[in-house]
mmCIF file of C-alpha atoms in Angstrom:
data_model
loop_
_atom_site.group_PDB
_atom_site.id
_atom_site.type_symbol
_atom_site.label_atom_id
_atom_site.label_comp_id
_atom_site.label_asym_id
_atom_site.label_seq_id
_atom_site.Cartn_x
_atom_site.Cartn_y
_atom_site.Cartn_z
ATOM 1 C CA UNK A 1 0.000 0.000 0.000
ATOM 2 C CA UNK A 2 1.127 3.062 -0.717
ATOM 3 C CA UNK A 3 0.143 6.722 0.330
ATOM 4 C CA UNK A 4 -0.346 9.445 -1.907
ATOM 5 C CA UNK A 5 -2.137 13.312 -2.535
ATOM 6 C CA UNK A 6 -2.947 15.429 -4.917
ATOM 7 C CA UNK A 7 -4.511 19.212 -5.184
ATOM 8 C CA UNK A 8 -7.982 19.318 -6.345
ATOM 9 C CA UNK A 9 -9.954 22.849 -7.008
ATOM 10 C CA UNK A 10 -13.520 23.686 -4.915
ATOM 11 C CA UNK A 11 -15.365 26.654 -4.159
ATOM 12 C CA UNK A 12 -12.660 28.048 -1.687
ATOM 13 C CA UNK A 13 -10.094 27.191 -3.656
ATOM 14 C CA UNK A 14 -7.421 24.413 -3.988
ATOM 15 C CA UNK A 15 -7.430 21.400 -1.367
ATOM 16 C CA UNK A 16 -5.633 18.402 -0.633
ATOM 17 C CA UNK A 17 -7.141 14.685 -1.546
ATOM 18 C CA UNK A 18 -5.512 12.120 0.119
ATOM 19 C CA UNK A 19 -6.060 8.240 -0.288
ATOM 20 C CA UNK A 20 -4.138 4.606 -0.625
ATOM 21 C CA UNK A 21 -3.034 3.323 -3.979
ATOM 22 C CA UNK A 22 -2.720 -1.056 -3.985
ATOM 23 C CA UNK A 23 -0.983 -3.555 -6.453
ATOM 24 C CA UNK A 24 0.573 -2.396 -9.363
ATOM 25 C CA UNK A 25 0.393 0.839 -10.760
ATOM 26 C CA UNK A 26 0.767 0.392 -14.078
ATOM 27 C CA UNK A 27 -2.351 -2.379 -13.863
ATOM 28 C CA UNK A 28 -5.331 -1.020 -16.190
ATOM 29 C CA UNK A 29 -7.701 -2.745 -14.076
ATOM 30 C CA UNK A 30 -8.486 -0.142 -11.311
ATOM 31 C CA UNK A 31 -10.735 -0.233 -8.722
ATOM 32 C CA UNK A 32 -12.116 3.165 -6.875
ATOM 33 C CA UNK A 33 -13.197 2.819 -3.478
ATOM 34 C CA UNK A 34 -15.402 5.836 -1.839
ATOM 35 C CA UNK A 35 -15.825 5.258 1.849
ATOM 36 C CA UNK A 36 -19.238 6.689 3.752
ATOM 37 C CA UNK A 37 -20.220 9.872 5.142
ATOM 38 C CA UNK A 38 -17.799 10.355 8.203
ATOM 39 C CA UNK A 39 -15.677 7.149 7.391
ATOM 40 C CA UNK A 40 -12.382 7.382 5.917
ATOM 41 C CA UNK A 41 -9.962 5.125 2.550
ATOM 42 C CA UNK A 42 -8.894 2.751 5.384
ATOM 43 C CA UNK A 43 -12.385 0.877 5.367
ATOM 44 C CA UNK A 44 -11.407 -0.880 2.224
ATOM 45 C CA UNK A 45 -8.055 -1.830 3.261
ATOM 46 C CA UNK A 46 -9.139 -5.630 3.688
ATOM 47 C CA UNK A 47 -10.872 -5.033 0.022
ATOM 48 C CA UNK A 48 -8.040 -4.105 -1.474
ATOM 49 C CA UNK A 49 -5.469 -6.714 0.064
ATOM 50 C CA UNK A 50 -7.997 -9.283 -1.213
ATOM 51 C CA UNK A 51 -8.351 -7.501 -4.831
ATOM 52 C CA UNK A 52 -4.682 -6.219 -4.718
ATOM 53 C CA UNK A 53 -2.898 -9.185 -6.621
ATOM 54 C CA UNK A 54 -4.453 -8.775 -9.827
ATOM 55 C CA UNK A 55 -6.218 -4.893 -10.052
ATOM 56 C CA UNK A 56 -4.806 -1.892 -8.620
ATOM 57 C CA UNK A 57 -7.182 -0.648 -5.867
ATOM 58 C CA UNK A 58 -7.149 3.389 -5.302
ATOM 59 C CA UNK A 59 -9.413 4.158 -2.007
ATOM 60 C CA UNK A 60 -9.890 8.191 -1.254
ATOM 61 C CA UNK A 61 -10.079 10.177 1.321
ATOM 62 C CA UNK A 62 -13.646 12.365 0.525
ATOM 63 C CA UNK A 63 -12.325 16.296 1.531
ATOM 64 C CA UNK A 64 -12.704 16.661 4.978
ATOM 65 C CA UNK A 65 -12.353 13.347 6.222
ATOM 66 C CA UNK A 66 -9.267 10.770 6.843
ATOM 67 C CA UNK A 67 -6.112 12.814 5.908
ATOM 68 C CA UNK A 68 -7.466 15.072 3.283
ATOM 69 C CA UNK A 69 -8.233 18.954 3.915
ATOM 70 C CA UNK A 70 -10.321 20.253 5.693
ATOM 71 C CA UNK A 71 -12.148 23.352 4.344
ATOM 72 C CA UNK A 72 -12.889 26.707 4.937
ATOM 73 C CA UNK A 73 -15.564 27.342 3.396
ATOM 74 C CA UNK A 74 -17.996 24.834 5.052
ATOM 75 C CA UNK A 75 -20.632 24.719 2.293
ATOM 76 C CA UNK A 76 -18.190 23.121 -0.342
ATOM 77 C CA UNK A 77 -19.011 19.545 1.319
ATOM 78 C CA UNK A 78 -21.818 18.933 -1.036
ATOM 79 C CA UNK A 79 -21.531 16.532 -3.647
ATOM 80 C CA UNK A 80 -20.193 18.879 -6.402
ATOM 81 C CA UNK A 81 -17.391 19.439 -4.245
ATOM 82 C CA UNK A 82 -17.215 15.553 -4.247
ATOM 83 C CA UNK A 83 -18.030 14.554 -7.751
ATOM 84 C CA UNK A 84 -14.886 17.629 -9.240
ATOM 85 C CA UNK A 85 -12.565 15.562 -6.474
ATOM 86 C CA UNK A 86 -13.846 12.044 -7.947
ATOM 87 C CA UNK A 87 -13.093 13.304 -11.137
ATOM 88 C CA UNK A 88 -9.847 14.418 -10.902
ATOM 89 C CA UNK A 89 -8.584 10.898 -9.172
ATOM 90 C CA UNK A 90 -10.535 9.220 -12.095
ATOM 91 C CA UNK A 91 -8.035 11.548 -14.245
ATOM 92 C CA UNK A 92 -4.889 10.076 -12.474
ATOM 93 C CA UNK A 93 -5.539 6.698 -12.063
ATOM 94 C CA UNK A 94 -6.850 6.384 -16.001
ATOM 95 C CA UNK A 95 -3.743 8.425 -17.303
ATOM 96 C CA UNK A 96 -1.964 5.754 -19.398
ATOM 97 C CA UNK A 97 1.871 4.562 -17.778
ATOM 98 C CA UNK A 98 4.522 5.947 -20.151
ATOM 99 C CA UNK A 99 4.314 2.996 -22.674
ATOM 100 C CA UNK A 100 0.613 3.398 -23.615
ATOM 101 C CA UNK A 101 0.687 6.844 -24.053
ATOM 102 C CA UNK A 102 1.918 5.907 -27.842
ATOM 103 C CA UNK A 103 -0.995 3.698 -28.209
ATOM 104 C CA UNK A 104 -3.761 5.596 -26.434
ATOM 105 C CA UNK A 105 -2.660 8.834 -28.827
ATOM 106 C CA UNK A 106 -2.888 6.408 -31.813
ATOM 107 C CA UNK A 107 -6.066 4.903 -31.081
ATOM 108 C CA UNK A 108 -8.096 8.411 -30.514
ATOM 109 C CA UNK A 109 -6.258 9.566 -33.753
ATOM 110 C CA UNK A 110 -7.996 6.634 -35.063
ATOM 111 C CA UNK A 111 -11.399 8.445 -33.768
ATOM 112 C CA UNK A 112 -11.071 5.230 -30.920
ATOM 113 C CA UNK A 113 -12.344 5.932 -27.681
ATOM 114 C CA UNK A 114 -10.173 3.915 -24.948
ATOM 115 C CA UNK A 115 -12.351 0.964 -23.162
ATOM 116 C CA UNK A 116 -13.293 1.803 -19.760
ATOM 117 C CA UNK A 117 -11.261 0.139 -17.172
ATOM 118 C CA UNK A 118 -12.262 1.845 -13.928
ATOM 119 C CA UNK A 119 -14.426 0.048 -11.741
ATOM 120 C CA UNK A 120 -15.845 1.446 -8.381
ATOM 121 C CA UNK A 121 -17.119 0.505 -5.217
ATOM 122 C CA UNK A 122 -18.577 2.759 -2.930
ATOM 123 C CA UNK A 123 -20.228 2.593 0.428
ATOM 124 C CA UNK A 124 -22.953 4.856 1.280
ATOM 125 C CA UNK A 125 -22.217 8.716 0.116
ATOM 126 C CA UNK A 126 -19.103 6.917 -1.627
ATOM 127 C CA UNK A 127 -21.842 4.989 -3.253
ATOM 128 C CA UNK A 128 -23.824 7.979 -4.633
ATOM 129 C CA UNK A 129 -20.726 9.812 -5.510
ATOM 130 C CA UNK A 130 -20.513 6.313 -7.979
ATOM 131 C CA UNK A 131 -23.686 6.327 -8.753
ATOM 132 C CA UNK A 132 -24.061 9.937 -9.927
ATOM 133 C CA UNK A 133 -20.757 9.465 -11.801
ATOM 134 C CA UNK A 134 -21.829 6.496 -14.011
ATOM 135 C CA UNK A 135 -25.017 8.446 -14.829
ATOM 136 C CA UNK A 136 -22.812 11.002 -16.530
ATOM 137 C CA UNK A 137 -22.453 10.915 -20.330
ATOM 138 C CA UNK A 138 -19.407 8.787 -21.275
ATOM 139 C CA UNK A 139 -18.569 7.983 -17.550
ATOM 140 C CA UNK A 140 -15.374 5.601 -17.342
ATOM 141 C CA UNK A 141 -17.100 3.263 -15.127
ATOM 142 C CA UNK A 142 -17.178 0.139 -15.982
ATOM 143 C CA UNK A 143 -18.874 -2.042 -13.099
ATOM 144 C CA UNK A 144 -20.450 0.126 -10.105
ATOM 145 C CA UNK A 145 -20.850 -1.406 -6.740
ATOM 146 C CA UNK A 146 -23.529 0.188 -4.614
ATOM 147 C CA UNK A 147 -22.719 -0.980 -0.658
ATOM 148 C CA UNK A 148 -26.477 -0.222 0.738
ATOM 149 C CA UNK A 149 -27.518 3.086 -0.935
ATOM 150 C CA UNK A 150 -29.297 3.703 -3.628
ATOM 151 C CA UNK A 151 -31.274 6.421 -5.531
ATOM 152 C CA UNK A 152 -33.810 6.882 -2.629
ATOM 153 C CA UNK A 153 -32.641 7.834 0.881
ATOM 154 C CA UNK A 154 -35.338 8.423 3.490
ATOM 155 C CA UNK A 155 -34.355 11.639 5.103
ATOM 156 C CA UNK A 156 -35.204 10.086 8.830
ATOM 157 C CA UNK A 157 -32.581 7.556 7.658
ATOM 158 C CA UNK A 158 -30.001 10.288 6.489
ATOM 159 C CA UNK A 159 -30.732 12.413 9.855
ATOM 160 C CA UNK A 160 -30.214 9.446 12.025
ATOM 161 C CA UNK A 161 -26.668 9.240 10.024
ATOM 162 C CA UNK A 162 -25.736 12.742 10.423
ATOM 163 C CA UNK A 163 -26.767 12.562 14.359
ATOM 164 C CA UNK A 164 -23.266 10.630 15.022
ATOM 165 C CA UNK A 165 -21.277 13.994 13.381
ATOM 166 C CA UNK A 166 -20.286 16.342 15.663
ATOM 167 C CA UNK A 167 -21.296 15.172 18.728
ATOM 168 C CA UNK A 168 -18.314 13.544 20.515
ATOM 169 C CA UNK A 169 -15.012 14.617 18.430
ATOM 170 C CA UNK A 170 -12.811 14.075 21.044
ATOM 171 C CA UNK A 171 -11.382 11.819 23.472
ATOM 172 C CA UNK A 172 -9.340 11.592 26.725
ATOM 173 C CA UNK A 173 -7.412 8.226 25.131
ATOM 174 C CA UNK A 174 -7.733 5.230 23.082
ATOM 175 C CA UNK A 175 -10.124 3.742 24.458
ATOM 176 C CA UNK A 176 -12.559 6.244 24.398
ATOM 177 C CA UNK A 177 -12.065 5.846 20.874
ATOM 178 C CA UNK A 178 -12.531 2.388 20.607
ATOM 179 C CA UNK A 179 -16.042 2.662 22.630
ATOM 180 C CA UNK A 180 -17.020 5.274 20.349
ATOM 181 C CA UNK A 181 -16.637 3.251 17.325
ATOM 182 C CA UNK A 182 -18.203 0.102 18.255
ATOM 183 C CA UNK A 183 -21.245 2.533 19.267
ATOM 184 C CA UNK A 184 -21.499 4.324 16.023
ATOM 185 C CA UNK A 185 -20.627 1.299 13.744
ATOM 186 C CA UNK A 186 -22.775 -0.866 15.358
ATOM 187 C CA UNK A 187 -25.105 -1.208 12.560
ATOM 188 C CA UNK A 188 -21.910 -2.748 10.346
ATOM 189 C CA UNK A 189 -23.108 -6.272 11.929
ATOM 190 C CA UNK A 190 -20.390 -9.058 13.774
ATOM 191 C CA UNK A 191 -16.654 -8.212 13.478
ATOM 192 C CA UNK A 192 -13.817 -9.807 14.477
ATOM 193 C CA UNK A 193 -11.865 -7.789 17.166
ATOM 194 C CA UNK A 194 -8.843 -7.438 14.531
ATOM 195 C CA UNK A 195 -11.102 -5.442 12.790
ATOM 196 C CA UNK A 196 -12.681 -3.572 15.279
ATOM 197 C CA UNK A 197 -9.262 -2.258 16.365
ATOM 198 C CA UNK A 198 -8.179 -1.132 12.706
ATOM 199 C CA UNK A 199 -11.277 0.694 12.797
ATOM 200 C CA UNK A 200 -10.420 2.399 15.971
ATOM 201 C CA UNK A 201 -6.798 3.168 15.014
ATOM 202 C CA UNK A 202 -7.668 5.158 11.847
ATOM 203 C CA UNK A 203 -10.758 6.530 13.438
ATOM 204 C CA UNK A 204 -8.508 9.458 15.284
ATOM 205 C CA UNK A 205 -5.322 10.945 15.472
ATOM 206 C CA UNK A 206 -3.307 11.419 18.736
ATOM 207 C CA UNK A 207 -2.879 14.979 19.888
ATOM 208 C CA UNK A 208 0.193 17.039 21.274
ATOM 209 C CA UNK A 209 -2.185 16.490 24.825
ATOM 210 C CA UNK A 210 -1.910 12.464 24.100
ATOM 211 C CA UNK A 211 -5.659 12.911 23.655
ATOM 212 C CA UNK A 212 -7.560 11.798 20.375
ATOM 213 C CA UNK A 213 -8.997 13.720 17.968
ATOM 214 C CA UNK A 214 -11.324 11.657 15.468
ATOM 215 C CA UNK A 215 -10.168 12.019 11.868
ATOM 216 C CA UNK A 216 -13.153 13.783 9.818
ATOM 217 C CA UNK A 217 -14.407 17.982 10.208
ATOM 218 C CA UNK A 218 -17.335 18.315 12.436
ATOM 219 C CA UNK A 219 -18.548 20.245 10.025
ATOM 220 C CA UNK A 220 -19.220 18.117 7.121
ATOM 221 C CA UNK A 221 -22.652 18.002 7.728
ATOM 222 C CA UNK A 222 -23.433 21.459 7.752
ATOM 223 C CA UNK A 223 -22.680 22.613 4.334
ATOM 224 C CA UNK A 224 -25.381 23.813 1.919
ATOM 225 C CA UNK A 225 -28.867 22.064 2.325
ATOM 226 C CA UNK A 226 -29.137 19.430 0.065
ATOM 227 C CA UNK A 227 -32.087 20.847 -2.018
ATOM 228 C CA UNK A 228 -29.292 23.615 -2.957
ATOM 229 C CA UNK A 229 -26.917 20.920 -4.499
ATOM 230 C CA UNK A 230 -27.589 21.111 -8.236
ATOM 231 C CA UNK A 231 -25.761 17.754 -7.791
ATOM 232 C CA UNK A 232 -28.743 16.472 -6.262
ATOM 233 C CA UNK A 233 -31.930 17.484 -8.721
ATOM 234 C CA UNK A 234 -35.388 17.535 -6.936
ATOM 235 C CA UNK A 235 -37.744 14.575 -7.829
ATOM 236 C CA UNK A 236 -41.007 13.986 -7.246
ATOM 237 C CA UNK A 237 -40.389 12.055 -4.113
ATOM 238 C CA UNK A 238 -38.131 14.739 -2.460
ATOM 239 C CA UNK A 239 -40.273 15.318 0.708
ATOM 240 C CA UNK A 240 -39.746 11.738 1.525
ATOM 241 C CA UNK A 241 -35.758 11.893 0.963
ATOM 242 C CA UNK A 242 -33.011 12.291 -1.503
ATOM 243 C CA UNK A 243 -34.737 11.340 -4.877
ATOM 244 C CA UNK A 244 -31.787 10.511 -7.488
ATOM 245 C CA UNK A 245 -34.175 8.150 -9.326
ATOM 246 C CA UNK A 246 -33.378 9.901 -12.801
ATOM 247 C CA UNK A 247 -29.609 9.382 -12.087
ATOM 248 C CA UNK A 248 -30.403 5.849 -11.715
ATOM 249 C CA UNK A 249 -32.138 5.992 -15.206
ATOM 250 C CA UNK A 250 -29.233 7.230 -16.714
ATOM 251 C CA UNK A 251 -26.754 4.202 -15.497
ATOM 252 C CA UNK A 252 -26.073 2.159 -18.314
ATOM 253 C CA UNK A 253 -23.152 -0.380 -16.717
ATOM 254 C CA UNK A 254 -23.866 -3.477 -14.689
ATOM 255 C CA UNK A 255 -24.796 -2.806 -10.728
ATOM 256 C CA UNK A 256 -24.480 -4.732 -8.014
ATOM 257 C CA UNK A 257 -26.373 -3.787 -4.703
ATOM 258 C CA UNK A 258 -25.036 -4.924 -1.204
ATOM 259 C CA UNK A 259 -27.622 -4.746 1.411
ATOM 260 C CA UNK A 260 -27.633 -5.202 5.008
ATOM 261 C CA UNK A 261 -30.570 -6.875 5.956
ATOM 262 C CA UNK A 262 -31.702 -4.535 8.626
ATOM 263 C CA UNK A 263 -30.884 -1.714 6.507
ATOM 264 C CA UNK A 264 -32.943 2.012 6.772
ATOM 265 C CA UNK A 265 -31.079 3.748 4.597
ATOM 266 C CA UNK A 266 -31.491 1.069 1.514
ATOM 267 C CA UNK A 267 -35.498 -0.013 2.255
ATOM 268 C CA UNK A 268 -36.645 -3.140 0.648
ATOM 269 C CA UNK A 269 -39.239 -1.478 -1.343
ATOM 270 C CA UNK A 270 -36.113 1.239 -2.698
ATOM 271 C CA UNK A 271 -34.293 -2.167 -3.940
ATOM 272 C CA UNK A 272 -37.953 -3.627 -5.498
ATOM 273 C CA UNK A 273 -37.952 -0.488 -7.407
ATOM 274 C CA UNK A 274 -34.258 0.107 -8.768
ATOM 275 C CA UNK A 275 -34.662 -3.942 -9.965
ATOM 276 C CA UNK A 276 -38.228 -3.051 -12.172
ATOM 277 C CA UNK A 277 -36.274 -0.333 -13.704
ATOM 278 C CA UNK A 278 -33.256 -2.166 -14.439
ATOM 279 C CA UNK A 279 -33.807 -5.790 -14.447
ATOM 280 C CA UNK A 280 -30.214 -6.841 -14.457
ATOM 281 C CA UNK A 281 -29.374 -5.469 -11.302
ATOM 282 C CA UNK A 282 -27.622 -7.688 -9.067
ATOM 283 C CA UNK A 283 -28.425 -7.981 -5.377
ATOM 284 C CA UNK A 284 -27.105 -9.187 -2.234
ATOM 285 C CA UNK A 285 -28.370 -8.739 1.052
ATOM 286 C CA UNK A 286 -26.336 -9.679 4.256
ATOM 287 C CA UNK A 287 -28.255 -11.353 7.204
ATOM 288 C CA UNK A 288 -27.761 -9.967 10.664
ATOM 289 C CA UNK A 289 -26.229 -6.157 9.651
ATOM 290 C CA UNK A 290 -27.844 -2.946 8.866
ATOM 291 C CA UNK A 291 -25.669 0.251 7.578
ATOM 292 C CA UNK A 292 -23.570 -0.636 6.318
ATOM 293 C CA UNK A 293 -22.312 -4.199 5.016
ATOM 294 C CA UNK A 294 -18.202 -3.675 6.616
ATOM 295 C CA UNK A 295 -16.546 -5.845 3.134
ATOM 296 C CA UNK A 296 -14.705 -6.943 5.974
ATOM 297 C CA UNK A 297 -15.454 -10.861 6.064
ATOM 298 C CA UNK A 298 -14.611 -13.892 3.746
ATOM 299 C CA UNK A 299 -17.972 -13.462 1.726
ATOM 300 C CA UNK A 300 -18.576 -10.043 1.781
ATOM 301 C CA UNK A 301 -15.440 -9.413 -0.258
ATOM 302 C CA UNK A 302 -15.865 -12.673 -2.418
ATOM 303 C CA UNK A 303 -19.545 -11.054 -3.902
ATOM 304 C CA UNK A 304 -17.373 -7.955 -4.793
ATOM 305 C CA UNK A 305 -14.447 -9.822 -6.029
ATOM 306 C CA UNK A 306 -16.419 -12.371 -8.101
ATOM 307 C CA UNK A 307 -18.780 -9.311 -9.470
ATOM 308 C CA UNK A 308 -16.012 -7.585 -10.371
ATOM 309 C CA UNK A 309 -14.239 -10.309 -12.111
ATOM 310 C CA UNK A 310 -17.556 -11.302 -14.187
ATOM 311 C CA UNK A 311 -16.591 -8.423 -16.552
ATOM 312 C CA UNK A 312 -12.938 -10.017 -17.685
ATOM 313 C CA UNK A 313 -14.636 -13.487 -18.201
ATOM 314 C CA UNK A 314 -17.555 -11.466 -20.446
ATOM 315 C CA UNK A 315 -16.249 -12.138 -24.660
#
């Protein structure tokens, strides 16, 4: 694994994107990983070990959490913020290593378009970031993973998510840290302790005090109501929740959707709908976890990997 940054451009001006980079660089096959709303690129790290050996796996740090910038200007975390970010890492990890640059040159002059070779896989906000991605016209992304979201959130599900920000940022030691995220990643279902430690460690950073300090801005939540977002249109079922059901119309690569069973931000009824609209959809649900599935176990991360690796077997 390796750690790197680069400067992206928002509202305020420029800010720092951090995130891990797995296998070989020079791979084509990538794999994006976008990590939930107050989470950070060191969910995935189990993912990536597991899908390291034959892709290279990029996970990001969203601005404002993990070790990216924080910003000023608090109303730039909103999704277009998010999206430019996405965009620009899509940008570097497409670029072709120095001895396709020949070929990639040749083939546009040909009036080619290079095949997409950027899957993602993103969990929760990471998952809409994705999702409203793909829906753009020619988005690079090839197979989209949707880890329980999807183009209807019900905003008593979204406030109940946003209740954990802000609230308790700081603690006295580690282990204040550790109770704090077994409390507010509850919902991610059984874990081994292994995992529930990594979890803690790269949930905060240690102060000059030798306090903690978790690692996201308190105020990612408060940026510019999401009605505001023109990243996030207004659909007919907005004064239920976030309605990105013409996004979802606009996807045109193969989905799958990972649901925990006990789920409120990915209801049933949200799943029976995006599978009438696009009958291919794939979906698995997870018994005994709610939000979100961790892709932390054995066959969490063999649904992914086999999904994933459905698209090199395809002729």
């Amino acid at each position: 694994m390796r750690l790197h940054s680069f400067l992206s451009l928002g509202p305020d001006g420029f800010h720092r994107i951090a995130y891990t980079d797995w296998g070989d660089a020079r791979n084509p096959r990538a794999v994006l990983c976008v990590h939930g709303l107050s989470r950070n690129s060191r969910d995935f790290d189990r993912l990536a070990a597991a899908l390291e050996l034959d892709r290279r796996v990029v996970c990001m740090d969203v601005v404002g959490r993990g070790d990216s910038d924080w910003l000023e200007d608090k109303s730039g975390y909103s999704f277009s913020t998010y999206l430019g970010d996405a965009a620009a890492l899509i940008a570097r990890v497409t670029t072709p290593p120095p001895g396709g640059l020949l070929e990639s040159l040749q083939a546009r002059l040909r009036g080619q378009r290079p095949a997409a070779t950027l899957d993602w896989v993103g969990t929760s906000m990471g998952g809409l970031i994705g999702m409203l991605l793909a829906a753009k016209p020619g988005s690079p992304i090839r197979r989209l993973v949707l880890n329980d979201v999807g183009p209807f959130v019900p905003w008593n599900a979204l406030i109940r998510l946003k209740g954990h920000i802000g609230s308790e940022t700081r603690f006295a030691d580690f282990a204040g840290v550790e109770d704090w995220v077994r409390q507010a990643c509850s919902s991610f279902g059984a874990l081994d302790e292994d995992f529930w430690r990594h979890l803690a460690e790269h949930a905060a950073v240690r102060e000059a005090d030798g306090g903690y300090r978790l690692r996201y801005d308190p105020d990612i939540s408060r940026g510019l109501p999401v009605h505001r977002d023109p990243e996030l249109p207004i659909g007919p079922e907005f004064l239920r929740g976030i309605d990105l059901w013409s996004a979802w119309e606009a996807v045109r690569c193969p989905v799958l959707v990972l649901r925990g069973e006990e789920s409120e931000v990915l209801p049933r009824e949200t799943v029976a709908e995006m599978q009438r609209r696009k009958p291919d959809l794939k979906v698995v649900e997870f018994a005994g976890v709610g939000h979100v599935p961790a892709l932390a176990s054995a066959d969490q991360i063999g649904v992914v990997r086999d999904f994933l690796a459905a698209a090199e077997q395809q002729p």
